[in-house]
PDB file of C-alpha atoms in Angstrom:
ATOM      1  CA  MET Q   1     151.333-107.709 -42.338  1.00  0.00           C
ATOM      2  CA  ALA Q   2     149.634-109.768 -45.015  1.00  0.00           C
ATOM      3  CA  GLY Q   3     150.737-113.054 -46.540  1.00  0.00           C
ATOM      4  CA  GLU Q   4     154.317-114.066 -45.687  1.00  0.00           C
ATOM      5  CA  ASN Q   5     154.788-110.860 -43.645  1.00  0.00           C
ATOM      6  CA  ASN Q   6     152.145-112.037 -41.154  1.00  0.00           C
ATOM      7  CA  PRO Q   7     153.804-113.719 -38.139  1.00  0.00           C
ATOM      8  CA  ASN Q   8     151.010-116.326 -38.202  1.00  0.00           C
ATOM      9  CA  TYR Q   9     151.629-117.133 -41.868  1.00  0.00           C
ATOM     10  CA  SER Q  10     152.110-120.895 -42.335  1.00  0.00           C
ATOM     11  CA  ASP Q  11     152.773-121.296 -46.032  1.00  0.00           C
ATOM     12  CA  ALA Q  12     149.161-120.682 -47.099  1.00  0.00           C
ATOM     13  CA  LYS Q  13     146.930-123.684 -47.774  1.00  0.00           C
ATOM     14  CA  ALA Q  14     147.908-127.337 -48.026  1.00  0.00           C
ATOM     15  CA  GLN Q  15     146.158-130.122 -49.893  1.00  0.00           C
ATOM     16  CA  THR Q  16     144.847-133.425 -48.625  1.00  0.00           C
ATOM     17  CA  THR Q  17     142.398-136.163 -49.611  1.00  0.00           C
ATOM     18  CA  CYS Q  18     138.880-136.408 -48.214  1.00  0.00           C
ATOM     19  CA  GLU Q  19     138.559-139.536 -46.087  1.00  0.00           C
ATOM     20  CA  ARG Q  20     134.978-139.938 -47.264  1.00  0.00           C
ATOM     21  CA  CYS Q  21     134.934-139.338 -51.040  1.00  0.00           C
ATOM     22  CA  ASP Q  22     138.679-139.227 -51.909  1.00  0.00           C
ATOM     23  CA  ALA Q  23     138.344-135.713 -53.383  1.00  0.00           C
ATOM     24  CA  ILE Q  24     141.389-133.410 -53.160  1.00  0.00           C
ATOM     25  CA  PHE Q  25     140.731-130.265 -51.098  1.00  0.00           C
ATOM     26  CA  GLU Q  26     142.712-127.499 -49.440  1.00  0.00           C
ATOM     27  CA  TYR Q  27     143.008-126.549 -45.796  1.00  0.00           C
ATOM     28  CA  TYR Q  28     145.120-124.200 -43.726  1.00  0.00           C
ATOM     29  CA  PRO Q  29     147.993-125.986 -41.929  1.00  0.00           C
ATOM     30  CA  SER Q  30     147.615-123.591 -39.009  1.00  0.00           C
ATOM     31  CA  ALA Q  31     144.209-125.135 -38.384  1.00  0.00           C
ATOM     32  CA  LYS Q  32     143.463-128.747 -37.529  1.00  0.00           C
ATOM     33  CA  LYS Q  33     144.279-131.064 -40.395  1.00  0.00           C
ATOM     34  CA  GLY Q  34     141.293-131.443 -42.688  1.00  0.00           C
ATOM     35  CA  ARG Q  35     139.678-134.851 -42.883  1.00  0.00           C
ATOM     36  CA  PHE Q  36     136.581-134.166 -45.008  1.00  0.00           C
ATOM     37  CA  CYS Q  37     135.978-131.925 -47.991  1.00  0.00           C
ATOM     38  CA  GLY Q  38     133.428-129.110 -47.902  1.00  0.00           C
ATOM     39  CA  ASP Q  39     130.798-131.113 -49.831  1.00  0.00           C
ATOM     40  CA  CYS Q  40     130.921-134.045 -47.392  1.00  0.00           C
ATOM     41  CA  VAL Q  41     130.804-131.693 -44.411  1.00  0.00           C
ATOM     42  CA  ALA Q  42     127.823-129.838 -45.883  1.00  0.00           C
ATOM     43  CA  THR Q  43     125.843-133.057 -46.438  1.00  0.00           C
ATOM     44  CA  ASN Q  44     126.896-134.595 -43.097  1.00  0.00           C
ATOM     45  CA  GLU Q  45     127.881-137.749 -44.958  1.00  0.00           C
ATOM     46  CA  TRP Q  46     131.012-137.969 -42.807  1.00  0.00           C
ATOM     47  CA  GLN Q  47     128.915-138.559 -39.692  1.00  0.00           C
ATOM     48  CA  GLU Q  48     128.698-142.329 -39.506  1.00  0.00           C
ATOM     49  CA  PRO Q  49     127.265-143.936 -36.366  1.00  0.00           C
ATOM     50  CA  PRO Q  50     129.860-145.951 -34.452  1.00  0.00           C
ATOM     51  CA  THR Q  51     129.735-149.717 -34.659  1.00  0.00           C
ATOM     52  CA  LEU Q  52     128.642-151.016 -31.273  1.00  0.00           C
ATOM     53  CA  THR Q  53     128.342-154.716 -31.951  1.00  0.00           C
ATOM     54  CA  GLY Q  54     130.716-157.466 -30.931  1.00  0.00           C
ATOM     55  CA  GLU Q  55     134.171-156.359 -29.862  1.00  0.00           C
ATOM     56  CA  SER Q  56     133.409-152.733 -30.811  1.00  0.00           C
ATOM     57  CA  ASN Q  57     130.884-152.483 -27.989  1.00  0.00           C
ATOM     58  CA  PRO Q  58     132.494-150.894 -24.891  1.00  0.00           C
ATOM     59  CA  ASN Q  59     130.578-153.427 -22.744  1.00  0.00           C
ATOM     60  CA  TYR Q  60     131.882-156.411 -24.707  1.00  0.00           C
ATOM     61  CA  THR Q  61     133.182-159.073 -22.325  1.00  0.00           C
ATOM     62  CA  GLY Q  62     134.319-161.732 -24.751  1.00  0.00           C
ATOM     63  CA  GLY Q  63     131.061-163.427 -25.684  1.00  0.00           C
ATOM     64  CA  PRO Q  64     129.421-166.378 -23.926  1.00  0.00           C
ATOM     65  CA  ALA Q  65     131.513-168.585 -21.657  1.00  0.00           C
ATOM     66  CA  THR Q  66     131.059-172.282 -20.986  1.00  0.00           C
ATOM     67  CA  ILE Q  67     130.141-173.002 -17.361  1.00  0.00           C
ATOM     68  CA  THR Q  68     128.797-176.029 -15.485  1.00  0.00           C
ATOM     69  CA  CYS Q  69     125.208-176.391 -14.308  1.00  0.00           C
ATOM     70  CA  ASP Q  70     125.072-176.459 -10.495  1.00  0.00           C
ATOM     71  CA  GLU Q  71     122.265-179.018 -10.580  1.00  0.00           C
ATOM     72  CA  CYS Q  72     123.095-181.595 -13.279  1.00  0.00           C
ATOM     73  CA  GLY Q  73     126.799-180.885 -13.822  1.00  0.00           C
ATOM     74  CA  GLU Q  74     126.428-180.505 -17.597  1.00  0.00           C
ATOM     75  CA  PRO Q  75     128.284-177.690 -19.418  1.00  0.00           C
ATOM     76  CA  PHE Q  76     126.299-174.865 -21.029  1.00  0.00           C
ATOM     77  CA  GLU Q  77     126.948-171.385 -22.363  1.00  0.00           C
ATOM     78  CA  ARG Q  78     126.121-168.125 -20.598  1.00  0.00           C
ATOM     79  CA  TYR Q  79     127.305-164.538 -20.986  1.00  0.00           C
ATOM     80  CA  PRO Q  80     129.637-163.453 -18.144  1.00  0.00           C
ATOM     81  CA  ALA Q  81     127.216-160.713 -17.060  1.00  0.00           C
ATOM     82  CA  GLN Q  82     124.530-163.373 -16.517  1.00  0.00           C
ATOM     83  CA  VAL Q  83     126.631-165.665 -14.350  1.00  0.00           C
ATOM     84  CA  ASN Q  84     124.981-165.880 -10.925  1.00  0.00           C
ATOM     85  CA  GLU Q  85     127.078-166.032  -7.758  1.00  0.00           C
ATOM     86  CA  THR Q  86     124.474-168.192  -6.013  1.00  0.00           C
ATOM     87  CA  ALA Q  87     123.565-170.801  -8.647  1.00  0.00           C
ATOM     88  CA  ASN Q  88     123.866-171.266 -12.422  1.00  0.00           C
ATOM     89  CA  LEU Q  89     121.317-173.619 -13.948  1.00  0.00           C
ATOM     90  CA  CYS Q  90     121.075-174.795 -17.544  1.00  0.00           C
ATOM     91  CA  GLY Q  91     117.274-174.908 -17.858  1.00  0.00           C
ATOM     92  CA  GLU Q  92     113.880-174.916 -16.173  1.00  0.00           C
ATOM     93  CA  SER Q  93     114.121-178.580 -15.149  1.00  0.00           C
ATOM     94  CA  CYS Q  94     117.364-178.017 -13.259  1.00  0.00           C
ATOM     95  CA  ARG Q  95     116.093-174.741 -11.860  1.00  0.00           C
ATOM     96  CA  ALA Q  96     113.031-176.494 -10.428  1.00  0.00           C
ATOM     97  CA  GLY Q  97     115.180-179.258  -8.953  1.00  0.00           C
ATOM     98  CA  TRP Q  98     117.600-176.814  -7.376  1.00  0.00           C
ATOM     99  CA  LEU Q  99     114.823-174.671  -5.888  1.00  0.00           C
ATOM    100  CA  SER Q 100     113.113-177.763  -4.490  1.00  0.00           C
ATOM    101  CA  ALA Q 101     116.274-178.723  -2.623  1.00  0.00           C
ATOM    102  CA  ALA Q 102     117.308-175.200  -1.602  1.00  0.00           C
ATOM    103  CA  PHE Q 103     113.888-174.044  -0.466  1.00  0.00           C
ATOM    104  CA  THR Q 104     113.060-176.623   2.163  1.00  0.00           C
ATOM    105  CA  GLY Q 105     112.955-176.071   5.896  1.00  0.00           C
ATOM    106  CA  GLU Q 106     114.900-172.989   6.955  1.00  0.00           C
ATOM    107  CA  GLY Q 107     115.965-172.349   3.350  1.00  0.00           C
ATOM    108  CA  HIS Q 108     112.448-171.381   2.342  1.00  0.00           C
ATOM    109  CA  PRO Q 109     111.714-167.634   2.625  1.00  0.00           C
ATOM    110  CA  ASN Q 110     108.226-168.413   3.957  1.00  0.00           C
ATOM    111  CA  TRP Q 111     109.499-170.767   6.659  1.00  0.00           C
ATOM    112  CA  ARG Q 112     107.735-170.132   9.938  1.00  0.00           C
ATOM    113  CA  GLY Q 113     109.506-172.630  12.159  1.00  0.00           C
ATOM    114  CA  GLY Q 114     112.332-172.078  14.627  1.00  0.00           C
ATOM    115  CA  PRO Q 115     112.452-169.284  17.184  1.00  0.00           C
ATOM    116  CA  THR Q 116     110.289-166.821  15.269  1.00  0.00           C
ATOM    117  CA  GLY Q 117     107.088-168.809  15.722  1.00  0.00           C
ATOM    118  CA  PRO Q 118     103.776-167.598  14.202  1.00  0.00           C
ATOM    119  CA  TYR Q 119     103.785-164.179  12.593  1.00  0.00           C
ATOM    120  CA  GLY Q 120     100.853-163.139  14.739  1.00  0.00           C
ATOM    121  CA  PRO Q 121      98.458-160.183  14.463  1.00  0.00           C
ATOM    122  CA  GLY Q 122      99.023-157.477  11.876  1.00  0.00           C
ATOM    123  CA  TRP Q 123     100.905-159.679   9.412  1.00  0.00           C
ATOM    124  CA  ARG Q 124      98.072-160.308   6.924  1.00  0.00           C
ATOM    125  CA  GLU Q 125      97.212-156.625   6.726  1.00  0.00           C
ATOM    126  CA  VAL Q 126     100.780-155.325   6.289  1.00  0.00           C
ATOM    127  CA  ARG Q 127     101.424-158.056   3.711  1.00  0.00           C
ATOM    128  CA  ARG Q 128      98.395-156.904   1.711  1.00  0.00           C
ATOM    129  CA  LEU Q 129      99.449-153.257   1.945  1.00  0.00           C
ATOM    130  CA  ALA Q 130     103.004-154.060   0.859  1.00  0.00           C
ATOM    131  CA  LEU Q 131     101.822-155.944  -2.222  1.00  0.00           C
ATOM    132  CA  GLU Q 132      99.515-153.065  -3.170  1.00  0.00           C
ATOM    133  CA  ARG Q 133     102.259-150.470  -2.635  1.00  0.00           C
ATOM    134  CA  ASP Q 134     104.750-152.450  -4.709  1.00  0.00           C
ATOM    135  CA  GLY Q 135     102.264-153.105  -7.522  1.00  0.00           C
ATOM    136  CA  TYR Q 136     102.326-156.861  -6.884  1.00  0.00           C
ATOM    137  CA  ALA Q 137     105.868-156.910  -8.334  1.00  0.00           C
ATOM    138  CA  CYS Q 138     109.388-157.571  -7.058  1.00  0.00           C
ATOM    139  CA  VAL Q 139     110.965-154.277  -5.966  1.00  0.00           C
ATOM    140  CA  LEU Q 140     114.402-155.433  -7.178  1.00  0.00           C
ATOM    141  CA  CYS Q 141     113.849-156.991 -10.615  1.00  0.00           C
ATOM    142  CA  GLY Q 142     110.277-155.916 -11.434  1.00  0.00           C
ATOM    143  CA  THR Q 143     108.879-159.422 -12.033  1.00  0.00           C
ATOM    144  CA  ASP Q 144     105.153-159.198 -11.323  1.00  0.00           C
ATOM    145  CA  ALA Q 145     102.482-161.612 -10.108  1.00  0.00           C
ATOM    146  CA  GLU Q 146     101.362-162.428 -13.650  1.00  0.00           C
ATOM    147  CA  GLU Q 147     104.868-163.492 -14.636  1.00  0.00           C
ATOM    148  CA  LEU Q 148     105.373-165.408 -11.377  1.00  0.00           C
ATOM    149  CA  GLY Q 149     102.002-167.168 -11.495  1.00  0.00           C
ATOM    150  CA  GLN Q 150     101.448-166.052  -7.886  1.00  0.00           C
ATOM    151  CA  ASN Q 151     101.911-163.036  -5.648  1.00  0.00           C
ATOM    152  CA  PRO Q 152     105.518-162.135  -4.777  1.00  0.00           C
ATOM    153  CA  ASP Q 153     106.838-163.008  -1.325  1.00  0.00           C
ATOM    154  CA  VAL Q 154     106.728-160.249   1.283  1.00  0.00           C
ATOM    155  CA  HIS Q 155     110.068-159.993   3.083  1.00  0.00           C
ATOM    156  CA  HIS Q 156     110.892-158.467   6.469  1.00  0.00           C
ATOM    157  CA  ILE Q 157     113.902-156.164   6.014  1.00  0.00           C
ATOM    158  CA  ILE Q 158     114.735-156.435   9.712  1.00  0.00           C
ATOM    159  CA  PRO Q 159     113.979-160.099  10.519  1.00  0.00           C
ATOM    160  CA  VAL Q 160     111.178-160.996  12.904  1.00  0.00           C
ATOM    161  CA  ARG Q 161     113.674-162.838  15.128  1.00  0.00           C
ATOM    162  CA  ALA Q 162     115.473-159.542  15.795  1.00  0.00           C
ATOM    163  CA  PHE Q 163     112.288-158.161  17.343  1.00  0.00           C
ATOM    164  CA  LEU Q 164     111.801-161.302  19.422  1.00  0.00           C
ATOM    165  CA  ASP Q 165     115.314-160.925  20.803  1.00  0.00           C
ATOM    166  CA  GLU Q 166     114.421-157.472  22.148  1.00  0.00           C
ATOM    167  CA  PRO Q 167     112.424-157.773  25.439  1.00  0.00           C
ATOM    168  CA  ARG Q 168     110.573-154.481  24.876  1.00  0.00           C
ATOM    169  CA  LEU Q 169     109.256-155.533  21.438  1.00  0.00           C
ATOM    170  CA  THR Q 170     106.824-158.118  20.109  1.00  0.00           C
ATOM    171  CA  VAL Q 171     106.460-159.924  16.794  1.00  0.00           C
ATOM    172  CA  ALA Q 172     103.783-157.401  15.799  1.00  0.00           C
ATOM    173  CA  ASP Q 173     106.378-154.617  15.910  1.00  0.00           C
ATOM    174  CA  ALA Q 174     108.085-156.221  12.909  1.00  0.00           C
ATOM    175  CA  HIS Q 175     104.973-155.813  10.782  1.00  0.00           C
ATOM    176  CA  THR Q 176     105.290-152.209   9.643  1.00  0.00           C
ATOM    177  CA  LEU Q 177     105.096-151.065   6.041  1.00  0.00           C
ATOM    178  CA  ASP Q 178     108.605-149.572   6.118  1.00  0.00           C
ATOM    179  CA  ASN Q 179     110.017-152.939   7.219  1.00  0.00           C
ATOM    180  CA  VAL Q 180     108.582-155.095   4.445  1.00  0.00           C
ATOM    181  CA  CYS Q 181     108.978-155.308   0.677  1.00  0.00           C
ATOM    182  CA  SER Q 182     107.788-157.538  -2.157  1.00  0.00           C
ATOM    183  CA  LEU Q 183     110.326-159.918  -3.711  1.00  0.00           C
ATOM    184  CA  CYS Q 184     110.191-162.666  -6.332  1.00  0.00           C
ATOM    185  CA  VAL Q 185     111.478-166.075  -5.257  1.00  0.00           C
ATOM    186  CA  ASP Q 186     114.909-165.597  -6.862  1.00  0.00           C
ATOM    187  CA  CYS Q 187     115.488-162.135  -5.370  1.00  0.00           C
ATOM    188  CA  HIS Q 188     114.146-163.284  -2.009  1.00  0.00           C
ATOM    189  CA  ARG Q 189     116.706-166.090  -2.027  1.00  0.00           C
ATOM    190  CA  LEU Q 190     119.440-163.608  -2.952  1.00  0.00           C
ATOM    191  CA  VAL Q 191     118.449-161.295  -0.080  1.00  0.00           C
ATOM    192  CA  GLU Q 192     118.228-164.149   2.437  1.00  0.00           C
ATOM    193  CA  HIS Q 193     121.762-165.219   1.502  1.00  0.00           C
ATOM    194  CA  GLY Q 194     123.146-161.700   2.046  1.00  0.00           C
ATOM    195  CA  GLY Q 195     123.307-160.644  -1.612  1.00  0.00           C
ATOM    196  CA  VAL Q 196     121.418-157.362  -0.989  1.00  0.00           C
ATOM    197  CA  ASP Q 197     121.727-155.262   2.159  1.00  0.00           C
ATOM    198  CA  SER Q 198     118.867-153.656   4.061  1.00  0.00           C
ATOM    199  CA  GLY Q 199     119.822-150.149   2.940  1.00  0.00           C
ATOM    200  CA  ALA Q 200     119.409-151.092  -0.722  1.00  0.00           C
ATOM    201  CA  LEU Q 201     115.985-152.589   0.017  1.00  0.00           C
ATOM    202  CA  ARG Q 202     114.803-149.508   1.872  1.00  0.00           C
ATOM    203  CA  ALA Q 203     115.940-147.335  -1.013  1.00  0.00           C
ATOM    204  CA  VAL Q 204     113.541-149.016  -3.454  1.00  0.00           C
ATOM    205  CA  ILE Q 205     110.356-149.051  -1.393  1.00  0.00           C
TER     206      ILE Q 205
END
């Protein structure tokens, strides 16, 4: 049962050209078609790292797109992954102008007007503890006090007004460490506009 008498015989070896060095080598047709000669396989020269730049990158989304600044109306380029659903601003000047307009009155995360009134007893202490627990950094993006130029905001996951609407509770009941987290201004704005739910916030504190 050797050679041609073997039922698995497939006409012995075939020849092909090495895709790496162009050398002619033999392989058995019954096996997977050879791509590299023995020398290239032995030296691992056939193992080339894949190209992951530009269109070859599986995360490639077509390069930067031209969008319009929400503050000044001028066009500018930004990668699709960096386009913000809330606001897209072309530079620091427009960012400052937009924040100034957006963060006034009730739009400001530190606003204390309206039905919530003063934050009352316990707030200063739980705010301090939250900042210490979170390393004085935003729990969502990691921006810290040094980068911000100030301490992050401390946000109530369940709003204070929800406690005031419950007759059996007081404003102080809102000030517990499991109900607050540290956020940079941008992430605080995102949370206040419904961009991050309470479950996601609790998962990172």
